[in-house]
Short mmCIF file of C-alpha atoms in Angstrom, two decimals:
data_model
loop_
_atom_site.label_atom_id
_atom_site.label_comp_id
_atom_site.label_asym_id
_atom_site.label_seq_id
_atom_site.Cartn_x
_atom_site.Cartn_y
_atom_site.Cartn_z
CA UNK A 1451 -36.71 97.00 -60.19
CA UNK A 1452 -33.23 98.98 -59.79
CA UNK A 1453 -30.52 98.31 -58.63
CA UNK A 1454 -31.44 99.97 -55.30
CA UNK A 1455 -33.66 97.30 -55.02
CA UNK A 1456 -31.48 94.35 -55.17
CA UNK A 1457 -28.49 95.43 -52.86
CA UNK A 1458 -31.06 94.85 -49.49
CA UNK A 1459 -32.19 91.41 -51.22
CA UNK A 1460 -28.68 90.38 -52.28
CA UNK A 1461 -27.44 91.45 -48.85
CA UNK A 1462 -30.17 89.47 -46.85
CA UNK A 1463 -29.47 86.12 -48.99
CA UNK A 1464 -26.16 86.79 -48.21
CA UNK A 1465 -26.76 86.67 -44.59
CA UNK A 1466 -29.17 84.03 -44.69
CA UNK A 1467 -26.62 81.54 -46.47
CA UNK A 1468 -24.29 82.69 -43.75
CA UNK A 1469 -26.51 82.00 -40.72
CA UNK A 1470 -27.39 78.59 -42.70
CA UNK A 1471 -23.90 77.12 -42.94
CA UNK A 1472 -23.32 78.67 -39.47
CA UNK A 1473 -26.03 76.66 -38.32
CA UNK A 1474 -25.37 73.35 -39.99
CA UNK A 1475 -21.89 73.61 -38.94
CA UNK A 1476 -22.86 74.10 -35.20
CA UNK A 1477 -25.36 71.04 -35.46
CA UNK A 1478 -22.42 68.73 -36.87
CA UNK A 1479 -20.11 69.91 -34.33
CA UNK A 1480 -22.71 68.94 -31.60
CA UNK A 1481 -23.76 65.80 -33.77
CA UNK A 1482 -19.80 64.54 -33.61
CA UNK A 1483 -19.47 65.77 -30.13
CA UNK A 1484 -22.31 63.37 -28.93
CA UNK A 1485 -21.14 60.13 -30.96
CA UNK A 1486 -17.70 60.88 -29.58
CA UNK A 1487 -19.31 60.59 -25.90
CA UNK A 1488 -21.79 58.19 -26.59
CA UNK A 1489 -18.62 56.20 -28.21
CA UNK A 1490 -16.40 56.75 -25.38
CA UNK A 1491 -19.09 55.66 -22.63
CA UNK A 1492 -19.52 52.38 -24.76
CA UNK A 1493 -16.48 51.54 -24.33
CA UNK A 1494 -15.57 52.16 -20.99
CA UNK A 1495 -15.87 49.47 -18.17
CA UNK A 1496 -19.12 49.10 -16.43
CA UNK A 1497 -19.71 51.01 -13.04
CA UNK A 1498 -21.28 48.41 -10.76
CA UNK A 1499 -24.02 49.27 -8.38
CA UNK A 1500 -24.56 47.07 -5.33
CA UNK A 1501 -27.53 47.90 -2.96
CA UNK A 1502 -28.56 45.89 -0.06
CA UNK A 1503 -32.45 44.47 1.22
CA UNK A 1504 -33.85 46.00 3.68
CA UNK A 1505 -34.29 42.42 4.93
CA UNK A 1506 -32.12 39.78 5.98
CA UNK A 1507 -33.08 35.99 6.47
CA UNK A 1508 -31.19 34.34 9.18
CA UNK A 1509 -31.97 30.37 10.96
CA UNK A 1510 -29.90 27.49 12.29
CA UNK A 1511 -28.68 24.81 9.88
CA UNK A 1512 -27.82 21.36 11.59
CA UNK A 1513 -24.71 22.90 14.38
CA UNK A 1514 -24.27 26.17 12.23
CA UNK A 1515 -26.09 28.92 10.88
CA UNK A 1516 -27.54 30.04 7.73
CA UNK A 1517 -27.53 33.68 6.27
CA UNK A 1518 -29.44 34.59 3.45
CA UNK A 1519 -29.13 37.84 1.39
CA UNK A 1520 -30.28 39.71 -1.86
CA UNK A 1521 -28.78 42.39 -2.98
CA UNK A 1522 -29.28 44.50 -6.30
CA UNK A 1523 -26.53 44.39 -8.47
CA UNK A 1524 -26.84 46.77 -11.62
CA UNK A 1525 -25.18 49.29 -14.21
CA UNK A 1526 -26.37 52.44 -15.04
CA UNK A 1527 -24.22 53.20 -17.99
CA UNK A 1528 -24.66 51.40 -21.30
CA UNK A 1529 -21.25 49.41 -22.37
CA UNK A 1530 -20.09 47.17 -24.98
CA UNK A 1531 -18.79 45.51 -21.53
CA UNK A 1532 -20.03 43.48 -19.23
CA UNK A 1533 -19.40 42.73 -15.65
CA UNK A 1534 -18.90 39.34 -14.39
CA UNK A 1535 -19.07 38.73 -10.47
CA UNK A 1536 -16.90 35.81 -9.48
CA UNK A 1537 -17.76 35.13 -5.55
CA UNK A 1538 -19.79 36.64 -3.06
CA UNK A 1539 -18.58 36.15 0.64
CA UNK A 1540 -20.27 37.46 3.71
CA UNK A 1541 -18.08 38.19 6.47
CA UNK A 1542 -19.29 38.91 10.39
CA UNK A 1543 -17.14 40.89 13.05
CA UNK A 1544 -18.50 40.48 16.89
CA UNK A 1545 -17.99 43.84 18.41
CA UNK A 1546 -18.23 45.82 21.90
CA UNK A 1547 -18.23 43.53 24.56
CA UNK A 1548 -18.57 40.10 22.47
CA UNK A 1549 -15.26 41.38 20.37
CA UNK A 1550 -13.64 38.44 21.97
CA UNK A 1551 -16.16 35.91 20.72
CA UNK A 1552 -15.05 33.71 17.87
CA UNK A 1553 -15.84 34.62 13.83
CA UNK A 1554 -17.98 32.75 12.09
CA UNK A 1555 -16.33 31.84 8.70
CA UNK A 1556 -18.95 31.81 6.30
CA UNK A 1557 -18.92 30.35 2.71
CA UNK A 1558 -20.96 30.65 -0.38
CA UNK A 1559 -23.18 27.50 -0.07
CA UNK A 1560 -25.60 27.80 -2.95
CA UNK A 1561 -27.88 30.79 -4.71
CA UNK A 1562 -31.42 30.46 -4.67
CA UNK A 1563 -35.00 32.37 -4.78
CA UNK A 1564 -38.06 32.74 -2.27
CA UNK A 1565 -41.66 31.14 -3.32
CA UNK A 1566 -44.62 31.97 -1.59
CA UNK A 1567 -46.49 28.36 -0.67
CA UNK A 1568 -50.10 29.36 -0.96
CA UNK A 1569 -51.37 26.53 0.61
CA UNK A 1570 -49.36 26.28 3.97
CA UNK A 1571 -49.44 30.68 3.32
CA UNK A 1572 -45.64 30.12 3.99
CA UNK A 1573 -42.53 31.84 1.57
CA UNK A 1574 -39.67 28.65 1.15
CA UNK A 1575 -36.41 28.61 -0.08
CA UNK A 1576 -35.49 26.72 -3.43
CA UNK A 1577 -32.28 26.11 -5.03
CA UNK A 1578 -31.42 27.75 -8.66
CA UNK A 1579 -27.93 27.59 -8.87
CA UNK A 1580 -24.50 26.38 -7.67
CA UNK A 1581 -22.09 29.21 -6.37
CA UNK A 1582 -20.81 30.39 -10.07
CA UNK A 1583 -20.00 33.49 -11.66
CA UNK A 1584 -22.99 35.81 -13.21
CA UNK A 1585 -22.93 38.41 -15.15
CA UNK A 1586 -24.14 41.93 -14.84
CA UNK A 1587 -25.27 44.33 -17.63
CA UNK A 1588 -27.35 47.33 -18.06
CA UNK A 1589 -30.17 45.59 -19.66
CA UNK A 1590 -29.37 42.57 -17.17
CA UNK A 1591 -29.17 43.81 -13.58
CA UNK A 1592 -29.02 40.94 -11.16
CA UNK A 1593 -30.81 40.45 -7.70
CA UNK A 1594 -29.74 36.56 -6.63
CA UNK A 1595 -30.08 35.36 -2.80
CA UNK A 1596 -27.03 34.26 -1.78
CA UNK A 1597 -27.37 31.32 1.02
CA UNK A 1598 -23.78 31.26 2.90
CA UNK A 1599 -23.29 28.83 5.93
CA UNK A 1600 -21.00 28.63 8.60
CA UNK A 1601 -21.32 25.06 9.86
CA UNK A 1602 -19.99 25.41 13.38
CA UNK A 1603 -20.85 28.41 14.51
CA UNK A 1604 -24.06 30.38 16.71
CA UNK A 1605 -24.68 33.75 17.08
CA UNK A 1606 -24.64 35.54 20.72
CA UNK A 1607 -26.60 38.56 21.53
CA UNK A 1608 -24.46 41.95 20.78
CA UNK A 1609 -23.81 44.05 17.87
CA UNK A 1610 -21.84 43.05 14.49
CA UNK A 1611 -20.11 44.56 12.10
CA UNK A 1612 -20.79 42.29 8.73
CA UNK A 1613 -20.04 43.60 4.98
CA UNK A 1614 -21.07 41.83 1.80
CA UNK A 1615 -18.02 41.44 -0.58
CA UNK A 1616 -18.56 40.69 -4.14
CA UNK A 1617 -15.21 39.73 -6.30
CA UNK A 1618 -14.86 40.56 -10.07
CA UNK A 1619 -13.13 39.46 -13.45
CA UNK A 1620 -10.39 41.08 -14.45
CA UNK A 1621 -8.47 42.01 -11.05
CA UNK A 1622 -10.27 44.57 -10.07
CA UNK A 1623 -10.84 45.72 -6.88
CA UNK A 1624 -13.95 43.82 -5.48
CA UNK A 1625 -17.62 45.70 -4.73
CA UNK A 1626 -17.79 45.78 -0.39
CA UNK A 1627 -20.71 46.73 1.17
CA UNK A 1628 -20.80 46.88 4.67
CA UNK A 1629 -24.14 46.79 7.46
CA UNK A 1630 -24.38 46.32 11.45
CA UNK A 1631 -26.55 44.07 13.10
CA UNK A 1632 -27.73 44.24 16.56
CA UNK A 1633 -28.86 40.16 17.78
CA UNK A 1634 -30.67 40.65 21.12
CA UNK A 1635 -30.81 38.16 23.99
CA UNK A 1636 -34.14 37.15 23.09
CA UNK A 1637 -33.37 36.76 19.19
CA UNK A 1638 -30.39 34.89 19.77
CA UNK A 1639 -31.93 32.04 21.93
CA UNK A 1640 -35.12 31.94 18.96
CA UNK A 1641 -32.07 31.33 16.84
CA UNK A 1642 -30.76 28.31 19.10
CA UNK A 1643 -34.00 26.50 20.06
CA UNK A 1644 -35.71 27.12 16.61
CA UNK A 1645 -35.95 23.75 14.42
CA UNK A 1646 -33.81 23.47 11.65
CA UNK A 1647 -34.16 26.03 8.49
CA UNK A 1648 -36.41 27.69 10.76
CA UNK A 1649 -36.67 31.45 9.27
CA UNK A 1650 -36.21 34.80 11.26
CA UNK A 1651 -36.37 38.36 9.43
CA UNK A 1652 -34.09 41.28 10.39
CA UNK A 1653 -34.49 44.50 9.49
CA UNK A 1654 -33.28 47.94 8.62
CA UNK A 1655 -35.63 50.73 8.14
CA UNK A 1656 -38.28 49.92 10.57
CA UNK A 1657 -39.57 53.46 12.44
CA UNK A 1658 -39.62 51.68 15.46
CA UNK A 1659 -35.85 51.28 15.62
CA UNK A 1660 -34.89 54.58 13.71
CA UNK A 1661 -37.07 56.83 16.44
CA UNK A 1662 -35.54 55.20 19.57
CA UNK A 1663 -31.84 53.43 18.58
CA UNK A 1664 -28.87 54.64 18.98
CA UNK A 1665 -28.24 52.53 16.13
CA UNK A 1666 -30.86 53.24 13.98
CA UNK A 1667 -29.13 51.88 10.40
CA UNK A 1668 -28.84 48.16 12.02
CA UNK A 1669 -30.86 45.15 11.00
CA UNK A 1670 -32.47 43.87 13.79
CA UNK A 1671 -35.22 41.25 14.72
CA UNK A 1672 -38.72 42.21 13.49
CA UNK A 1673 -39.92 41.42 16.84
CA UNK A 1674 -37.55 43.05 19.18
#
């Protein structure tokens, strides 16, 4: 072979090795670039999710009433972090023409789950925990049912403004979810006449209420 010959081989090596550590360079770049994110989402605080039910669990309790609620509360983002809720507290405003009726002041009365009773084909309430802190983490979303109570205190039919406000460690600003819900005349006297933790369902997305409301987003009584 002469020397002809080995210029075009020499000179195609020559690229290749150049193209190579061009390469290998560019994948360790990207390589660092991704540990630096995935290091810096690590360690960044949690970003809480809080979703509400579609359904809401409402009944008398000895003078007062009882609200029950489960909401989803989750993190998307994996963190070194974790989130710990401190108190949940469910707050309802009486609007339009019952503005002037008194607010129920409710209070985080215990935390508990539904069971399905397959003998008396009924779902009951039991208790799982006091009202304590939890914690929330990506591989540990959280879905409790909070029971809160106001003890003195009956609904009226009308609308209400209520929002769901869930406090957190480290004095940050607390997760507030807000919902309407529209008691009618006829719900409000089941409410009053039902015997005690006596069970009615309100909802939010049935079609019923979203093709002929003017407040379509509201929970309201199944059987309005």
């Amino acid at each position: 072979m002469n020397d002809t010959d080995e210029h075009p081989v020499d000179s195609r090596r020559r690229r290749f090795d150049a193209v190579h550590k061009w390469a290998a360079t560019a994948a360790a770049v990207v390589a660092l670039a991704f540990s630096a994110y995935n290091f810096a989402e690590i360690q960044q605080k949690p970003k809480i999710d809080v979703t509400l039910p579609h359904l809401l669990r409402i009944g008398p309790v000895e003078k007062g009433t009882i609200f029950f609620i489960q909401p989803t509360v989750s993190t998307r983002l994996k963190t070194q972090d974790v989130e710990v809720i401190r108190d949940a507290q469910l707050q309802l405003t009486p609007v339009g023409p019952i503005s002037s009726m008194k607010r129920p002041v409710f209070y985080w009365s215990d935390t508990g789950a539904w069971k399905y009773d397959f003998p008396s084909d009924s779902i009951n309430y039991e208790w799982t925990g006091d009202p304590a802190p939890f914690i929330v983490a990506q591989d540990k979303p959280q879905q409790p049912t909070f029971s809160s109570r106001d003890d003195n205190w009956g609904f009226q039919s009308g609308r209400y403004d209520g929002s769901l406000r869930l406090g957190r460690s480290g004095n940050r600003d607390p997760l507030v979810r807000r919902f309407c819900l529209i008691m009618s005349k006829e719900a409000a006297g089941e409410i009053r006449g039902a015997d005690q933790r006596k069970i009615f369902f309100f909802r939010n997305d049935l079609p019923k209420f979203h093709s002929s409301s003017s407040s379509p987003g509201c929970y309201r009584r199944e059987t309005d």
